[in-house]
PDB file of C-alpha atoms and ligand atoms in Angstrom:
ATOM      1  CA  UNK A 659     -19.283   3.701  23.130  1.00  0.00           C
ATOM      2  CA  UNK A 660     -16.499   1.823  21.686  1.00  0.00           C
ATOM      3  CA  UNK A 661     -16.357   4.209  18.831  1.00  0.00           C
ATOM      4  CA  UNK A 662     -15.449   7.034  21.125  1.00  0.00           C
ATOM      5  CA  UNK A 663     -12.068   4.954  22.207  1.00  0.00           C
ATOM      6  CA  UNK A 664     -11.338   3.865  18.827  1.00  0.00           C
ATOM      7  CA  UNK A 665     -10.052   5.374  15.454  1.00  0.00           C
ATOM      8  CA  UNK A 666     -12.649   6.888  13.155  1.00  0.00           C
ATOM      9  CA  UNK A 667     -13.505   4.656  10.203  1.00  0.00           C
ATOM     10  CA  UNK A 668     -16.225   3.633   7.731  1.00  0.00           C
ATOM     11  CA  UNK A 669     -15.159   5.866   4.693  1.00  0.00           C
ATOM     12  CA  UNK A 670     -12.207   3.758   3.308  1.00  0.00           C
ATOM     13  CA  UNK A 671     -10.857   0.242   3.451  1.00  0.00           C
ATOM     14  CA  UNK A 672      -7.495   1.509   4.894  1.00  0.00           C
ATOM     15  CA  UNK A 673      -9.253   3.448   7.696  1.00  0.00           C
ATOM     16  CA  UNK A 674     -11.261   0.089   8.530  1.00  0.00           C
ATOM     17  CA  UNK A 675      -8.183  -2.017   8.581  1.00  0.00           C
ATOM     18  CA  UNK A 676      -6.362   0.660  11.155  1.00  0.00           C
ATOM     19  CA  UNK A 677      -9.461   0.696  13.089  1.00  0.00           C
ATOM     20  CA  UNK A 678      -9.795  -3.144  13.406  1.00  0.00           C
ATOM     21  CA  UNK A 679      -6.122  -3.389  14.144  1.00  0.00           C
ATOM     22  CA  UNK A 680      -6.486  -0.890  16.964  1.00  0.00           C
ATOM     23  CA  UNK A 681      -9.443  -2.757  18.387  1.00  0.00           C
ATOM     24  CA  UNK A 682      -7.555  -6.072  18.270  1.00  0.00           C
ATOM     25  CA  UNK A 683      -4.504  -4.484  20.238  1.00  0.00           C
ATOM     26  CA  UNK A 684      -6.873  -2.708  22.559  1.00  0.00           C
ATOM     27  CA  UNK A 685      -8.567  -6.126  23.550  1.00  0.00           C
ATOM     28  CA  UNK A 686      -5.151  -7.938  24.121  1.00  0.00           C
ATOM     29  CA  UNK A 687      -4.080  -4.851  26.171  1.00  0.00           C
ATOM     30  CA  UNK A 688      -7.230  -4.916  28.127  1.00  0.00           C
ATOM     31  CA  UNK A 689      -7.036  -8.582  28.958  1.00  0.00           C
ATOM     32  CA  UNK A 690      -3.280  -7.970  30.149  1.00  0.00           C
ATOM     33  CA  UNK A 691      -4.298  -4.942  32.231  1.00  0.00           C
ATOM     34  CA  UNK A 692      -7.094  -6.676  33.951  1.00  0.00           C
ATOM     35  CA  UNK A 693      -5.208  -9.624  34.618  1.00  0.00           C
ATOM     36  CA  UNK A 694      -2.029  -7.603  36.047  1.00  0.00           C
ATOM     37  CA  UNK A 695      -4.553  -5.025  38.032  1.00  0.00           C
ATOM     38  CA  UNK A 696      -6.453  -8.003  39.557  1.00  0.00           C
ATOM     39  CA  UNK A 697      -3.143  -9.850  40.631  1.00  0.00           C
ATOM     40  CA  UNK A 698      -2.035  -6.736  42.213  1.00  0.00           C
ATOM     41  CA  UNK A 699      -5.400  -5.846  44.174  1.00  0.00           C
ATOM     42  CA  UNK A 700      -5.601  -9.365  45.276  1.00  0.00           C
ATOM     43  CA  UNK A 701      -2.146  -9.384  46.819  1.00  0.00           C
ATOM     44  CA  UNK A 702      -2.896  -6.007  48.312  1.00  0.00           C
ATOM     45  CA  UNK A 703      -5.819  -7.394  50.239  1.00  0.00           C
ATOM     46  CA  UNK A 704      -4.896 -10.875  50.750  1.00  0.00           C
ATOM     47  CA  UNK A 705      -1.441 -10.172  52.155  1.00  0.00           C
ATOM     48  CA  UNK A 706      -2.026  -6.707  53.747  1.00  0.00           C
ATOM     49  CA  UNK A 707      -0.002  -5.660  56.826  1.00  0.00           C
ATOM     50  CA  UNK A 708      -1.281  -7.416  60.107  1.00  0.00           C
ATOM     51  CA  UNK A 709       0.064  -6.804  63.401  1.00  0.00           C
ATOM     52  CA  UNK A 710       2.928  -8.970  64.498  1.00  0.00           C
ATOM     53  CA  UNK A 711       2.914 -10.777  61.117  1.00  0.00           C
ATOM     54  CA  UNK A 712       6.259 -11.198  59.368  1.00  0.00           C
ATOM     55  CA  UNK A 713       5.851 -11.355  55.628  1.00  0.00           C
ATOM     56  CA  UNK A 714       7.411 -14.284  53.609  1.00  0.00           C
ATOM     57  CA  UNK A 715      10.932 -13.319  52.468  1.00  0.00           C
ATOM     58  CA  UNK A 716      11.137 -14.671  48.938  1.00  0.00           C
ATOM     59  CA  UNK A 717      14.433 -13.921  46.813  1.00  0.00           C
ATOM     60  CA  UNK A 718      13.939 -14.558  43.155  1.00  0.00           C
ATOM     61  CA  UNK A 719      11.915 -17.428  41.338  1.00  0.00           C
ATOM     62  CA  UNK A 720      13.777 -18.598  38.217  1.00  0.00           C
ATOM     63  CA  UNK A 721      10.654 -20.386  36.598  1.00  0.00           C
ATOM     64  CA  UNK A 722       8.422 -17.634  37.222  1.00  0.00           C
ATOM     65  CA  UNK A 723      11.072 -15.131  35.796  1.00  0.00           C
ATOM     66  CA  UNK A 724      11.589 -17.265  32.508  1.00  0.00           C
ATOM     67  CA  UNK A 725       7.811 -17.727  32.133  1.00  0.00           C
ATOM     68  CA  UNK A 726       6.873 -13.905  32.279  1.00  0.00           C
ATOM     69  CA  UNK A 727       9.904 -13.052  30.108  1.00  0.00           C
ATOM     70  CA  UNK A 728       8.805 -15.652  27.484  1.00  0.00           C
ATOM     71  CA  UNK A 729       5.129 -14.616  27.779  1.00  0.00           C
ATOM     72  CA  UNK A 730       5.968 -11.198  27.192  1.00  0.00           C
ATOM     73  CA  UNK A 731       8.093 -11.880  24.202  1.00  0.00           C
ATOM     74  CA  UNK A 732       5.416 -14.000  22.760  1.00  0.00           C
ATOM     75  CA  UNK A 733       2.899 -11.465  22.993  1.00  0.00           C
ATOM     76  CA  UNK A 734       5.192  -8.857  21.294  1.00  0.00           C
ATOM     77  CA  UNK A 735       5.865 -11.166  18.396  1.00  0.00           C
ATOM     78  CA  UNK A 736       2.165 -11.880  17.963  1.00  0.00           C
ATOM     79  CA  UNK A 737       1.337  -8.229  17.925  1.00  0.00           C
ATOM     80  CA  UNK A 738       4.077  -7.659  15.395  1.00  0.00           C
ATOM     81  CA  UNK A 739       3.000 -10.633  13.134  1.00  0.00           C
ATOM     82  CA  UNK A 740      -0.732  -9.181  13.271  1.00  0.00           C
ATOM     83  CA  UNK A 741       0.348  -5.787  12.323  1.00  0.00           C
ATOM     84  CA  UNK A 742       2.722  -6.632   9.461  1.00  0.00           C
ATOM     85  CA  UNK A 743      -0.376  -8.987   8.190  1.00  0.00           C
ATOM     86  CA  UNK A 744      -2.768  -5.845   8.222  1.00  0.00           C
ATOM     87  CA  UNK A 745      -0.039  -3.462   7.005  1.00  0.00           C
ATOM     88  CA  UNK A 746      -0.184  -4.336   3.186  1.00  0.00           C
ATOM     89  CA  UNK A 747      -3.899  -3.633   2.989  1.00  0.00           C
ATOM     90  CA  UNK A 748      -3.275  -0.298   4.692  1.00  0.00           C
ATOM     91  CA  UNK A 749      -0.597   0.861   2.628  1.00  0.00           C
ATOM     92  CA  UNK A 750      -1.651  -0.723  -0.632  1.00  0.00           C
ATOM     93  CA  UNK A 751      -4.758   0.466  -2.541  1.00  0.00           C
ATOM     94  CA  UNK A 752      -7.052  -2.035  -4.244  1.00  0.00           C
ATOM     95  CA  UNK A 753      -8.433  -1.550  -7.829  1.00  0.00           C
ATOM     96  CA  UNK A 754     -11.504   0.716  -8.617  1.00  0.00           C
ATOM     97  CA  UNK A 755     -14.706  -0.799  -9.087  1.00  0.00           C
ATOM     98  CA  UNK A 756     -15.906  -1.119 -12.703  1.00  0.00           C
ATOM     99  CA  UNK A 757     -17.574   2.269 -13.045  1.00  0.00           C
ATOM    100  CA  UNK A 758     -14.680   3.980 -11.004  1.00  0.00           C
ATOM    101  CA  UNK A 759     -12.194   2.412 -13.460  1.00  0.00           C
ATOM    102  CA  UNK A 760     -13.119   4.770 -16.599  1.00  0.00           C
ATOM    103  CA  UNK A 761     -12.383   7.869 -14.440  1.00  0.00           C
ATOM    104  CA  UNK A 762      -9.029   6.513 -13.139  1.00  0.00           C
ATOM    105  CA  UNK A 763      -5.866   6.891 -15.262  1.00  0.00           C
ATOM    106  CA  UNK A 764      -2.937   4.618 -15.853  1.00  0.00           C
ATOM    107  CA  UNK A 765      -0.552   6.408 -13.853  1.00  0.00           C
ATOM    108  CA  UNK A 766       2.136   3.326 -13.527  1.00  0.00           C
ATOM    109  CA  UNK A 767       4.733   5.056 -15.757  1.00  0.00           C
ATOM    110  CA  UNK A 768       3.919   8.729 -15.084  1.00  0.00           C
ATOM    111  CA  UNK A 769       4.101   8.654 -11.229  1.00  0.00           C
ATOM    112  CA  UNK A 770       6.595   5.968 -10.648  1.00  0.00           C
ATOM    113  CA  UNK A 771       7.790   6.585  -7.228  1.00  0.00           C
ATOM    114  CA  UNK A 772       8.897   4.247  -4.419  1.00  0.00           C
ATOM    115  CA  UNK A 773       6.660   5.905  -2.130  1.00  0.00           C
ATOM    116  CA  UNK A 774       3.367   6.168  -3.889  1.00  0.00           C
ATOM    117  CA  UNK A 775       1.476   2.938  -3.802  1.00  0.00           C
ATOM    118  CA  UNK A 776      -0.927   2.285  -6.745  1.00  0.00           C
ATOM    119  CA  UNK A 777      -3.529  -0.409  -7.148  1.00  0.00           C
ATOM    120  CA  UNK A 778      -2.584  -3.592  -8.712  1.00  0.00           C
ATOM    121  CA  UNK A 779      -3.794  -2.372 -12.079  1.00  0.00           C
ATOM    122  CA  UNK A 780      -1.983   0.989 -11.540  1.00  0.00           C
ATOM    123  CA  UNK A 781      -4.945   2.836 -12.396  1.00  0.00           C
ATOM    124  CA  UNK A 782      -6.089   5.730  -9.894  1.00  0.00           C
ATOM    125  CA  UNK A 783      -7.836   9.047 -10.073  1.00  0.00           C
ATOM    126  CA  UNK A 784      -4.587  11.127  -9.060  1.00  0.00           C
ATOM    127  CA  UNK A 785      -5.352  14.266  -7.111  1.00  0.00           C
ATOM    128  CA  UNK A 786      -2.483  16.605  -5.829  1.00  0.00           C
ATOM    129  CA  UNK A 787      -3.618  18.277  -2.594  1.00  0.00           C
ATOM    130  CA  UNK A 788      -1.773  21.549  -1.852  1.00  0.00           C
ATOM    131  CA  UNK A 789      -1.712  23.003   1.598  1.00  0.00           C
ATOM    132  CA  UNK A 790      -1.366  26.683   1.978  1.00  0.00           C
ATOM    133  CA  UNK A 791      -2.063  29.150   4.627  1.00  0.00           C
ATOM    134  CA  UNK A 792      -4.968  28.745   5.118  1.00  0.00           C
ATOM    135  CA  UNK A 793      -6.986  26.694   2.697  1.00  0.00           C
ATOM    136  CA  UNK A 794      -6.455  23.353   0.864  1.00  0.00           C
ATOM    137  CA  UNK A 795      -6.399  23.163  -2.896  1.00  0.00           C
ATOM    138  CA  UNK A 796      -6.941  20.083  -5.057  1.00  0.00           C
ATOM    139  CA  UNK A 797      -5.883  19.733  -8.593  1.00  0.00           C
ATOM    140  CA  UNK A 798      -7.462  17.205 -10.809  1.00  0.00           C
ATOM    141  CA  UNK A 799      -5.968  15.669 -13.812  1.00  0.00           C
ATOM    142  CA  UNK A 800      -6.669  17.212 -16.954  1.00  0.00           C
ATOM    143  CA  UNK A 801      -4.120  19.780 -17.778  1.00  0.00           C
ATOM    144  CA  UNK A 802      -4.771  20.992 -21.439  1.00  0.00           C
ATOM    145  CA  UNK A 803      -1.532  22.570 -21.866  1.00  0.00           C
ATOM    146  CA  UNK A 804       2.073  21.317 -21.802  1.00  0.00           C
ATOM    147  CA  UNK A 805       3.319  23.239 -18.676  1.00  0.00           C
ATOM    148  CA  UNK A 806       0.595  21.489 -16.598  1.00  0.00           C
ATOM    149  CA  UNK A 807      -1.565  24.666 -16.599  1.00  0.00           C
ATOM    150  CA  UNK A 808      -5.406  24.378 -17.140  1.00  0.00           C
ATOM    151  CA  UNK A 809      -6.212  21.514 -14.859  1.00  0.00           C
ATOM    152  CA  UNK A 810      -9.365  21.905 -13.053  1.00  0.00           C
ATOM    153  CA  UNK A 811      -9.040  22.330  -9.316  1.00  0.00           C
ATOM    154  CA  UNK A 812     -11.168  23.015  -6.267  1.00  0.00           C
ATOM    155  CA  UNK A 813     -10.650  24.605  -2.832  1.00  0.00           C
ATOM    156  CA  UNK A 814     -11.664  23.195   0.681  1.00  0.00           C
ATOM    157  CA  UNK A 815     -13.953  20.772  -0.655  1.00  0.00           C
ATOM    158  CA  UNK A 816     -12.794  17.811  -2.701  1.00  0.00           C
ATOM    159  CA  UNK A 817     -15.349  16.036  -4.974  1.00  0.00           C
ATOM    160  CA  UNK A 818     -14.511  12.510  -5.868  1.00  0.00           C
ATOM    161  CA  UNK A 819     -16.416   9.634  -7.552  1.00  0.00           C
ATOM    162  CA  UNK A 820     -17.505   6.431  -5.459  1.00  0.00           C
ATOM    163  CA  UNK A 821     -15.787   3.092  -5.879  1.00  0.00           C
ATOM    164  CA  UNK A 822     -12.875   4.816  -7.476  1.00  0.00           C
ATOM    165  CA  UNK A 823      -9.308   4.443  -5.858  1.00  0.00           C
ATOM    166  CA  UNK A 824      -8.041   7.986  -5.372  1.00  0.00           C
ATOM    167  CA  UNK A 825      -4.354   8.368  -5.118  1.00  0.00           C
ATOM    168  CA  UNK A 826      -3.295  11.718  -3.275  1.00  0.00           C
ATOM    169  CA  UNK A 827      -0.088  13.582  -3.670  1.00  0.00           C
ATOM    170  CA  UNK A 828       0.304  15.732  -0.795  1.00  0.00           C
ATOM    171  CA  UNK A 829       2.521  18.954  -0.954  1.00  0.00           C
ATOM    172  CA  UNK A 830       2.562  22.434   0.682  1.00  0.00           C
ATOM    173  CA  UNK A 831       3.366  25.658  -0.754  1.00  0.00           C
ATOM    174  CA  UNK A 832       4.484  27.646   2.239  1.00  0.00           C
ATOM    175  CA  UNK A 833       4.689  25.852   5.896  1.00  0.00           C
ATOM    176  CA  UNK A 834       3.889  22.404   7.110  1.00  0.00           C
ATOM    177  CA  UNK A 835       0.304  21.475   7.171  1.00  0.00           C
ATOM    178  CA  UNK A 836      -1.241  18.131   7.793  1.00  0.00           C
ATOM    179  CA  UNK A 837      -3.981  16.435   5.667  1.00  0.00           C
ATOM    180  CA  UNK A 838      -6.319  14.583   7.810  1.00  0.00           C
ATOM    181  CA  UNK A 839      -9.949  13.189   7.000  1.00  0.00           C
ATOM    182  CA  UNK A 840     -10.071  10.708  10.039  1.00  0.00           C
ATOM    183  CA  UNK A 841     -12.761   8.335   8.474  1.00  0.00           C
ATOM    184  CA  UNK A 842     -10.735   7.975   5.281  1.00  0.00           C
ATOM    185  CA  UNK A 843      -7.456   6.808   7.051  1.00  0.00           C
ATOM    186  CA  UNK A 844      -4.298   8.265   8.407  1.00  0.00           C
ATOM    187  CA  UNK A 845      -2.811  11.558   8.755  1.00  0.00           C
ATOM    188  CA  UNK A 846      -0.280  12.774   6.340  1.00  0.00           C
ATOM    189  CA  UNK A 847       1.898  15.998   6.577  1.00  0.00           C
ATOM    190  CA  UNK A 848       2.190  18.396   3.577  1.00  0.00           C
ATOM    191  CA  UNK A 849       5.765  19.614   3.897  1.00  0.00           C
ATOM    192  CA  UNK A 850       7.246  22.126   1.457  1.00  0.00           C
ATOM    193  CA  UNK A 851       9.651  20.670  -1.127  1.00  0.00           C
ATOM    194  CA  UNK A 852       8.394  17.143  -0.393  1.00  0.00           C
ATOM    195  CA  UNK A 853       5.833  14.663  -1.457  1.00  0.00           C
ATOM    196  CA  UNK A 854       3.525  12.317   0.711  1.00  0.00           C
ATOM    197  CA  UNK A 855       1.187   9.915  -0.816  1.00  0.00           C
ATOM    198  CA  UNK A 856      -1.868   8.382   0.435  1.00  0.00           C
ATOM    199  CA  UNK A 857      -4.876   6.937  -0.938  1.00  0.00           C
ATOM    200  CA  UNK A 858      -8.720   6.093  -0.195  1.00  0.00           C
ATOM    201  CA  UNK A 859     -11.653   4.355  -1.838  1.00  0.00           C
ATOM    202  CA  UNK A 860     -15.009   5.288  -0.878  1.00  0.00           C
ATOM    203  CA  UNK A 861     -18.009   3.072  -1.377  1.00  0.00           C
ATOM    204  CA  UNK A 862     -21.038   4.914  -0.144  1.00  0.00           C
ATOM    205  CA  UNK A 863     -21.648   8.629  -1.263  1.00  0.00           C
ATOM    206  CA  UNK A 864     -21.351  11.247   1.416  1.00  0.00           C
ATOM    207  CA  UNK A 865     -19.429  13.974   3.125  1.00  0.00           C
ATOM    208  CA  UNK A 866     -16.365  13.295   5.221  1.00  0.00           C
ATOM    209  CA  UNK A 867     -14.949  15.952   7.136  1.00  0.00           C
ATOM    210  CA  UNK A 868     -11.508  16.789   8.449  1.00  0.00           C
ATOM    211  CA  UNK A 869      -9.195  19.655   9.006  1.00  0.00           C
ATOM    212  CA  UNK A 870      -5.286  20.730   9.025  1.00  0.00           C
ATOM    213  CA  UNK A 871      -3.708  18.657  11.785  1.00  0.00           C
ATOM    214  CA  UNK A 872      -0.446  20.497  12.212  1.00  0.00           C
ATOM    215  CA  UNK A 873      -0.403  24.024  13.650  1.00  0.00           C
ATOM    216  CA  UNK A 874       0.482  26.096  10.564  1.00  0.00           C
ATOM    217  CA  UNK A 875      -0.264  29.745  11.624  1.00  0.00           C
ATOM    218  CA  UNK A 876      -2.934  32.073  13.279  1.00  0.00           C
ATOM    219  CA  UNK A 877      -5.595  30.937  10.615  1.00  0.00           C
ATOM    220  CA  UNK A 878      -4.793  26.937  11.350  1.00  0.00           C
ATOM    221  CA  UNK A 879      -8.301  26.333  13.173  1.00  0.00           C
ATOM    222  CA  UNK A 880     -10.145  27.719  10.061  1.00  0.00           C
ATOM    223  CA  UNK A 881      -8.144  25.364   7.725  1.00  0.00           C
ATOM    224  CA  UNK A 882     -10.936  22.803   7.123  1.00  0.00           C
ATOM    225  CA  UNK A 883     -11.415  20.072   4.694  1.00  0.00           C
ATOM    226  CA  UNK A 884     -14.022  18.142   3.178  1.00  0.00           C
ATOM    227  CA  UNK A 885     -14.354  14.886   0.796  1.00  0.00           C
ATOM    228  CA  UNK A 886     -17.489  14.577  -0.943  1.00  0.00           C
ATOM    229  CA  UNK A 887     -18.127  11.274  -2.678  1.00  0.00           C
ATOM    230  CA  UNK A 888     -20.709  11.223  -5.264  1.00  0.00           C
ATOM    231  CA  UNK A 889     -21.575   8.564  -8.022  1.00  0.00           C
ATOM    232  CA  UNK A 890     -19.082   8.654 -11.083  1.00  0.00           C
ATOM    233  CA  UNK A 891     -21.645  10.281 -13.377  1.00  0.00           C
ATOM    234  CA  UNK A 892     -22.188  13.303 -11.235  1.00  0.00           C
ATOM    235  CA  UNK A 893     -18.505  13.578 -10.564  1.00  0.00           C
ATOM    236  CA  UNK A 894     -18.010  13.851 -14.390  1.00  0.00           C
ATOM    237  CA  UNK A 895     -20.704  16.397 -14.567  1.00  0.00           C
ATOM    238  CA  UNK A 896     -19.107  18.361 -11.527  1.00  0.00           C
ATOM    239  CA  UNK A 897     -15.721  18.451 -13.059  1.00  0.00           C
ATOM    240  CA  UNK A 898     -17.132  19.582 -16.425  1.00  0.00           C
ATOM    241  CA  UNK A 899     -18.907  22.349 -14.655  1.00  0.00           C
ATOM    242  CA  UNK A 900     -15.650  23.167 -12.509  1.00  0.00           C
ATOM    243  CA  UNK A 901     -13.610  23.408 -15.789  1.00  0.00           C
ATOM    244  CA  UNK A 902     -16.219  25.975 -17.133  1.00  0.00           C
ATOM    245  CA  UNK A 903     -16.314  28.059 -14.119  1.00  0.00           C
ATOM    246  CA  UNK A 904     -12.673  28.208 -14.054  1.00  0.00           C
ATOM    247  CA  UNK A 905     -12.336  29.152 -17.821  1.00  0.00           C
ATOM    248  CA  UNK A 906     -15.124  31.907 -17.395  1.00  0.00           C
ATOM    249  CA  UNK A 907     -13.452  33.293 -14.283  1.00  0.00           C
ATOM    250  CA  UNK A 908      -9.994  33.516 -16.169  1.00  0.00           C
ATOM    251  CA  UNK A 909     -11.635  35.304 -19.240  1.00  0.00           C
ATOM    252  CA  UNK A 910     -13.340  37.696 -16.937  1.00  0.00           C
ATOM    253  CA  UNK A 911      -9.769  38.288 -15.312  1.00  0.00           C
ATOM    254  CA  UNK A 912      -8.408  38.847 -18.708  1.00  0.00           C
ATOM    255  CA  UNK A 913     -10.917  41.196 -19.709  1.00  0.00           C
ATOM    256  CA  UNK A 914     -10.527  43.261 -16.399  1.00  0.00           C
ATOM    257  CA  UNK A 915      -6.761  43.324 -16.647  1.00  0.00           C
ATOM    258  CA  UNK A 916      -7.042  44.781 -20.310  1.00  0.00           C
ATOM    259  CA  UNK A 917      -9.617  47.314 -19.224  1.00  0.00           C
ATOM    260  CA  UNK A 918      -7.259  48.340 -16.134  1.00  0.00           C
ATOM    261  CA  UNK A 919      -4.277  48.536 -18.734  1.00  0.00           C
ATOM    262  CA  UNK A 920      -6.269  50.833 -21.173  1.00  0.00           C
ATOM    263  CA  UNK A 921      -7.355  53.040 -18.271  1.00  0.00           C
ATOM    264  CA  UNK A 922      -3.692  53.476 -16.781  1.00  0.00           C
ATOM    265  CA  UNK A 923      -2.107  53.583 -19.973  1.00  0.00           C
ATOM    266  CA  UNK A 924       0.054  50.655 -19.068  1.00  0.00           C
ATOM    267  CA  UNK A 925      -0.418  48.539 -22.168  1.00  0.00           C
ATOM    268  CA  UNK A 926       2.322  46.577 -21.183  1.00  0.00           C
ATOM    269  CA  UNK A 927       0.571  44.796 -18.553  1.00  0.00           C
ATOM    270  CA  UNK A 928       1.319  41.142 -19.209  1.00  0.00           C
ATOM    271  CA  UNK A 929      -1.272  38.501 -19.877  1.00  0.00           C
ATOM    272  CA  UNK A 930      -0.328  35.395 -18.079  1.00  0.00           C
TER     273      UNK A 930
HETATM  274 CU1   CU B2456      -2.675  24.176  10.011  1.00  0.00          CU
END
């Protein structure tokens, strides 16, 4: 029941921290709500209008006013302290587990950016998330050409290893989209010409679902996203297979292009 009123969590430590912070604030707010409403209802009933009765005419109460101003300020300060105490574990990723560390690469120097938060040992699996009308593309490390081409990628479903800190670089190739897998943490916009960063670290294998959370056009509702966490060994096998499938598809496209060129006599069709 409580889960219905609070953020989704359970997939990644940052999502769990957001959830617990929300629950603490909710509890404090509930206590205040019940106290204020209780006092109001009590006053309504206890001092309701009666025939001939003249209500007490009270003009100000310095002690009471100082009291409620101070109490409100103390509550605000407490909430701020609590939020800042939790903030670091929401923004800063932890290190990968031992098996995940093998898959993470040292991205400290390569990806130096004030906005991108890296784990203490600066090793993470870096995945670029590209929003486009109307599908998500995920580009993995492993480009085999200097221009960055040849990197393995996937669409819609992102496969990641468990116990590995995954660092996301979120971009867009057309309009504004928003990346959001609720159980893995907060929502981040994919804005053309701009980079947004977030991270997650999944401990148990499973599928975590979400979808584009920013109206991006007529196909927006179909722009779903999925993160599938698998044990590191299985991830390695998936990535190798993905590379092979892409290479095969590229070879087939080359062949088809050459054939088409020969048929139409357009021998000057450029190969990419
Ligand atoms: Cu959208």
